Amino acid sequence: MELFSNLALGFSVALSFHGLLYCFVGVMLGTFIGVLPGVGPLVTISVLLPITYNLEPSSALIMLAGIYYGAQYGGSTTAILVNLPGESSSVVTCLDGHQMARRGRAGPALAIAAIGSFIAGTVSNVVVAAFAPALSAWALNFGSPEYFSIMVLGLVTAAVLSHGSMIKAISMIVLGLILGLSGTDVNSGTYRFTFGLPELTDGIDFVVVAMGMFGLAEIIANIQRPEAREIFSSKVSNLLPSRADMKASAWPIARGTALGSILGILPGTGTTISSFMSYALEKKFSRHPERFGHGAIEGVAGPESANNAAAQTAFIPTLTLGIPHNGTMALMLGALTMFGIAPGPQVMTSHPDLFWGLVASMWIGNLMLLVLNLPMLGLWVKMLAVPYRLLYPAIVILSCVGVYTLSNSSLSVVLLAVFGLVGLVFVKLDFAPAPLLLGFILGPMMEENLRRSMVMSRGDPSIFVTRPMSVAMLLIAAILLASMLIPMIRHKKEEAVASDA
Amino acid sequence: MKTSILGNKDFLGGLLLVAIGAGAAFISRSYPMGTLRQMGPGFMPFSLALLLMGLGLLLALRAPHDGEELEWGGGLRPVLVVLGAVLLFAQVLEPLGLVLSSMILIIASSLAHTPFRLRETLLLSVGLTVGVVLLFAYALEIPFALWPRGL
Amino acid sequence: MLKLKALVLPLLIALAAPAAAQSDYPTKPIRVVLPFPPGGGTDAVARLIGDGMSKRLGQQVLIDNRPGAGGNIASDLVARAAPDGYTLLMGFSTALTVTPGVSPNLTFNVAKDFTPITELAAGQYVLVVHPDVPVKNIDELIAYAKKNPGSLNFGSSGTGSPHHLAAELFMAKTGTKLTHLAYKGASGSTTALLGNEIQLVFGSVTATLPHIQVGKMRPLATSGLKRLPALPDIPTLDESGLKGFDVTTWYGLLAPAGTSQAIVDKLHDTAVAVLNEEKTKETLNSLSLEPIGNTGPEFGALIARETASWAKVINEAGIKLE
């Protein structure tokens, strides 16, 4: 078996002293960076890049990858503890994870996130090892129309996210799409919604919107309700998930892993959508969907598994085609170029130690994250016992400085305050912010793919329903939409009948 | 249940959406619309803005039936103080440098909480500022001015 | 009231403080603004040269990625920056020679607002097609495109990007009609070509070479006047019958106008010294770029020359840029 000899090679690289050391350093740095609000792996990796030139290419890649997925892991911790989503995938974790924390169940929430991530990481790693070339070939079938359709599907699932009015959820998605379009139009170079501010020509950073609408708004709301602050310090039941928790999480973890492994392969789109879709899926499958948004452990287990699985399979196009997914991966490929290794389809054959060493180290890194973080649960939970009057200024200062460093611009800090206010107003009016964030991320990508599709079809919209994968996704979206609308209408009717009687 | 429409969450929310949509439509009206085949930069924002206005209208119209009454709980002090502190930080960061502006932000945002404890807040601001400087300016090598310009 | 005073007092002090005097340049980190997102060949070049310069200058050289608007965002930022040598532009050919000419409400003027320091490196594009397109050379491509007008899609990283202009120039010179699809960033069009969503692209050597080597892209010609060392069998477009077709790209260092000559000279000498290092040459070669390192005025003349020739191409070929 070629796979086993390859894996043996991989583990020999990853389990070497240097492999383990740099994996550990990367994972620790990543977790630390991820926990801090507003500091992402991108800035960390760019700072470390010159240092990595002195390392072996495989050590450098292992360390940089460790920072990347360690940061994702750390981000979930912050999302659960203080409702601050540092990146798109942790937005969903906030919904139920933070609610669990408020109910004294921060320990189980963090633990299930760690366990789910580890299981998802293990499975998706096998996927990467066994099917990377096949999957990257499959991903190439995804053209602009398919991307557009999968984003439509993603947006429809986002409507499921919020409890309450569908119209409100859809409104928030549309508002998010509009906000996402601000900046420079790729097709024409036109500046849109920049209000004459040159800083806005790059668009608004996702982190600013997320931290404003979730983090800052949450802080203000907490100070407004003195009684709510005490919940944190109330008695913490237990640190580890109970047997019932584990049972409830088993299927969500499995489904999230499958979903994330598949979607992660699609550059840019997949990682974001997978956690949103997983959440919607669990809510649909649950016998008690009304618990979602109030601390349902499935709502943490599923999306966390999905986003970690996606984070691993996202390496497939990067490694097999040399095409980066996001800024962080682009930097990692840049590092390879500096070592004289041209990233591309040959890397797997010309530098097998690099490819398989990375695959093996990703599994070891996931194991390290689990082993390191379970004992730290108690520490994190204790952090919540710090009086809120001391905790919140720390969150505010870290958020403000972190946001400033995104583009070294004070305007980002001003926007943080603006989106904090926007978040407060919308929450007061019963609008959920999560759908807005998904719309915000997908807005520009959706427009780009829509416009390209229409050019490709020479102006014929039927392109979306004549391509099999595209039509399949639109159909799923339609079914999902119908399954949400029909019970709502029926419910309304029953309500009307009841009030007549 | 039925109270003044002006205190209705859905009615107010709907109006807000209509206003935002109208603003967005007004701005995107100046971008070229293009054709279905060659969509211009105005196509998406304008269509979405109209859609948002429609949704807002629908929400406002259904408000008497669906909407709940808005509760003004909580008081304005935390809102004004925290947002004000963040805005102040944005203004002073570049001229005053990281150290002073961090301390200003921490002290100012602490004012949101009653009762205000001076000693504790001062200690907190010193401790957090040291942490922020070590983390961002030294560990992450972000080019911050630490002190006011000209010093 | 005491608290308010404590807030206002430092503000007043700050306002009264005089601007810092510059003497031993550089005394703080230098920011090099790059009109591209992180990753990719250009970013690597900037970081490589930035790293080398920072070792020689004893100050950090920070790479500030400001992509967007065909480079106008980065140019505008540097044009408005203080001419103190702490904010520099990593200029990219068309971002300086084409985009400003076609952008409305431009807030800067390339000739007036910048002091060219030196041209760092130059490279060219490879015209590649998807292997399913039944053409082996430029003549066949032209014949195929004429027989099937508008059916071939070409990709670019945005209107006015060099990939787009090179294709527009190709159409104008050959009388063919190709359909343009814009992608955000070069990685989008690489994926699209591999997936046959677009059939041809003028791609950078780094983005195409790995795929050419495994047969997933077919090179037809290169865009400069000299053949590429990495692809010695592939003719230039000029050799293939399109006389005078010469599209190259270059990267160069510029300072805001008004920067003192002493600082410009110091930066020039440092950059050229870095270019002469063996390690730099090797890395540039691996990216299929040629190290240049000319003088500031020579670099300025290049910008002026190419600005004029692109304007002519855009006019004559009737290229429409929104």
CSV table of N, CA, C and O in Angstrom, one decimal, chain A residues 390-425:
chain,number,residue,atom,x,y,z
A,390,LEU,N,-13.9,44.0,36.0
A,390,LEU,CA,-12.4,43.9,35.7
A,390,LEU,C,-12.2,43.2,34.3
A,390,LEU,O,-11.3,43.5,33.6
A,391,LEU,N,-13.1,42.3,34.0
A,391,LEU,CA,-13.0,41.5,32.7
A,391,LEU,C,-13.3,42.4,31.5
A,391,LEU,O,-12.6,42.3,30.5
A,392,TYR,N,-14.4,43.2,31.6
A,392,TYR,CA,-14.8,43.8,30.3
A,392,TYR,C,-13.8,44.9,29.8
A,392,TYR,O,-13.6,45.0,28.6
A,393,PRO,N,-13.2,45.7,30.7
A,393,PRO,CA,-12.2,46.6,30.2
A,393,PRO,C,-11.1,45.9,29.4
A,393,PRO,O,-10.6,46.4,28.4
A,394,ALA,N,-10.7,44.7,29.9
A,394,ALA,CA,-9.7,43.9,29.2
A,394,ALA,C,-10.2,43.5,27.8
A,394,ALA,O,-9.4,43.6,26.8
A,395,ILE,N,-11.4,43.1,27.7
A,395,ILE,CA,-11.9,42.7,26.4
A,395,ILE,C,-12.0,43.9,25.5
A,395,ILE,O,-11.6,43.8,24.3
A,396,VAL,N,-12.4,45.1,26.0
A,396,VAL,CA,-12.5,46.3,25.2
A,396,VAL,C,-11.2,46.7,24.7
A,396,VAL,O,-11.0,46.9,23.5
A,397,ILE,N,-10.2,46.7,25.5
A,397,ILE,CA,-8.8,47.2,25.1
A,397,ILE,C,-8.2,46.2,24.0
A,397,ILE,O,-7.7,46.6,23.0
A,398,LEU,N,-8.4,44.9,24.3
A,398,LEU,CA,-7.8,43.9,23.4
A,398,LEU,C,-8.5,44.0,22.0
A,398,LEU,O,-7.9,44.0,21.0
A,399,SER,N,-9.9,44.2,22.1
A,399,SER,CA,-10.6,44.3,20.8
A,399,SER,C,-10.2,45.5,20.0
A,399,SER,O,-10.0,45.5,18.8
A,400,CYS,N,-10.1,46.7,20.7
A,400,CYS,CA,-9.8,47.9,20.0
A,400,CYS,C,-8.4,47.9,19.4
A,400,CYS,O,-8.2,48.2,18.3
A,401,VAL,N,-7.4,47.4,20.2
A,401,VAL,CA,-6.0,47.4,19.6
A,401,VAL,C,-6.0,46.3,18.5
A,401,VAL,O,-5.4,46.5,17.5
A,402,GLY,N,-6.6,45.2,18.8
A,402,GLY,CA,-6.6,44.1,17.7
A,402,GLY,C,-7.2,44.6,16.4
A,402,GLY,O,-6.7,44.4,15.4
A,403,VAL,N,-8.3,45.3,16.5
A,403,VAL,CA,-9.0,45.8,15.3
A,403,VAL,C,-8.1,46.8,14.6
A,403,VAL,O,-8.0,46.9,13.4
A,404,TYR,N,-7.5,47.7,15.4
A,404,TYR,CA,-6.6,48.7,14.8
A,404,TYR,C,-5.5,48.0,14.0
A,404,TYR,O,-5.2,48.5,12.9
A,405,THR,N,-5.0,46.9,14.5
A,405,THR,CA,-3.9,46.3,13.8
A,405,THR,C,-4.3,45.6,12.5
A,405,THR,O,-3.4,45.2,11.7
A,406,LEU,N,-5.6,45.4,12.2
A,406,LEU,CA,-6.0,44.8,11.0
A,406,LEU,C,-5.5,45.5,9.8
A,406,LEU,O,-5.0,44.9,8.8
A,407,SER,N,-5.6,46.9,9.8
A,407,SER,CA,-5.0,47.6,8.7
A,407,SER,C,-4.3,48.9,9.2
A,407,SER,O,-4.2,49.8,8.4
A,408,ASN,N,-3.9,48.9,10.4
A,408,ASN,CA,-3.3,50.0,11.1
A,408,ASN,C,-4.1,51.3,10.8
A,408,ASN,O,-3.5,52.3,10.3
A,409,SER,N,-5.3,51.2,11.1
A,409,SER,CA,-6.2,52.4,10.8
A,409,SER,C,-7.1,52.7,11.9
A,409,SER,O,-7.8,51.7,12.4
A,410,SER,N,-7.2,53.9,12.4
A,410,SER,CA,-8.1,54.3,13.4
A,410,SER,C,-9.6,54.1,13.0
A,410,SER,O,-10.4,54.0,13.8
A,411,LEU,N,-9.8,54.2,11.7
A,411,LEU,CA,-11.2,54.1,11.2
A,411,LEU,C,-11.8,52.8,11.6
A,411,LEU,O,-13.0,52.7,11.9
A,412,SER,N,-10.9,51.7,11.7
A,412,SER,CA,-11.4,50.4,12.1
A,412,SER,C,-12.0,50.5,13.5
A,412,SER,O,-13.0,49.8,13.8
A,413,VAL,N,-11.3,51.3,14.4
A,413,VAL,CA,-11.8,51.4,15.7
A,413,VAL,C,-13.1,52.1,15.8
A,413,VAL,O,-14.0,51.8,16.5
A,414,VAL,N,-13.2,53.2,15.0
A,414,VAL,CA,-14.5,53.9,14.9
A,414,VAL,C,-15.6,53.0,14.4
A,414,VAL,O,-16.7,53.0,15.0
A,415,LEU,N,-15.3,52.2,13.4
A,415,LEU,CA,-16.3,51.3,12.9
A,415,LEU,C,-16.7,50.2,13.9
A,415,LEU,O,-17.8,49.8,13.9
A,416,LEU,N,-15.7,49.8,14.7
A,416,LEU,CA,-16.0,48.9,15.8
A,416,LEU,C,-17.2,49.5,16.7
A,416,LEU,O,-18.1,48.8,17.0
A,417,ALA,N,-17.0,50.7,17.0
A,417,ALA,CA,-18.0,51.4,17.9
A,417,ALA,C,-19.4,51.5,17.1
A,417,ALA,O,-20.4,51.2,17.6
A,418,VAL,N,-19.3,51.8,15.8
A,418,VAL,CA,-20.5,51.9,15.0
A,418,VAL,C,-21.2,50.6,15.0
A,418,VAL,O,-22.4,50.5,15.2
A,419,PHE,N,-20.5,49.5,14.7
A,419,PHE,CA,-21.2,48.2,14.6
A,419,PHE,C,-21.6,47.7,16.0
A,419,PHE,O,-22.5,47.0,16.1
A,420,GLY,N,-20.9,48.2,17.0
A,420,GLY,CA,-21.4,47.9,18.4
A,420,GLY,C,-22.8,48.5,18.6
A,420,GLY,O,-23.7,47.8,19.0
A,421,LEU,N,-23.0,49.7,18.1
A,421,LEU,CA,-24.2,50.4,18.3
A,421,LEU,C,-25.3,49.7,17.4
A,421,LEU,O,-26.4,49.4,17.8
A,422,VAL,N,-24.9,49.4,16.1
A,422,VAL,CA,-25.8,48.7,15.2
A,422,VAL,C,-26.3,47.4,15.9
A,422,VAL,O,-27.5,47.1,15.9
A,423,GLY,N,-25.3,46.7,16.4
A,423,GLY,CA,-25.7,45.4,17.1
A,423,GLY,C,-26.7,45.6,18.2
A,423,GLY,O,-27.6,44.9,18.3
A,424,LEU,N,-26.4,46.6,19.0
A,424,LEU,CA,-27.3,46.9,20.1
A,424,LEU,C,-28.7,47.2,19.7
A,424,LEU,O,-29.7,46.6,20.2
A,425,VAL,N,-28.8,48.1,18.7
A,425,VAL,CA,-30.1,48.5,18.2
A,425,VAL,C,-30.9,47.3,17.6
A,425,VAL,O,-32.0,47.0,17.9
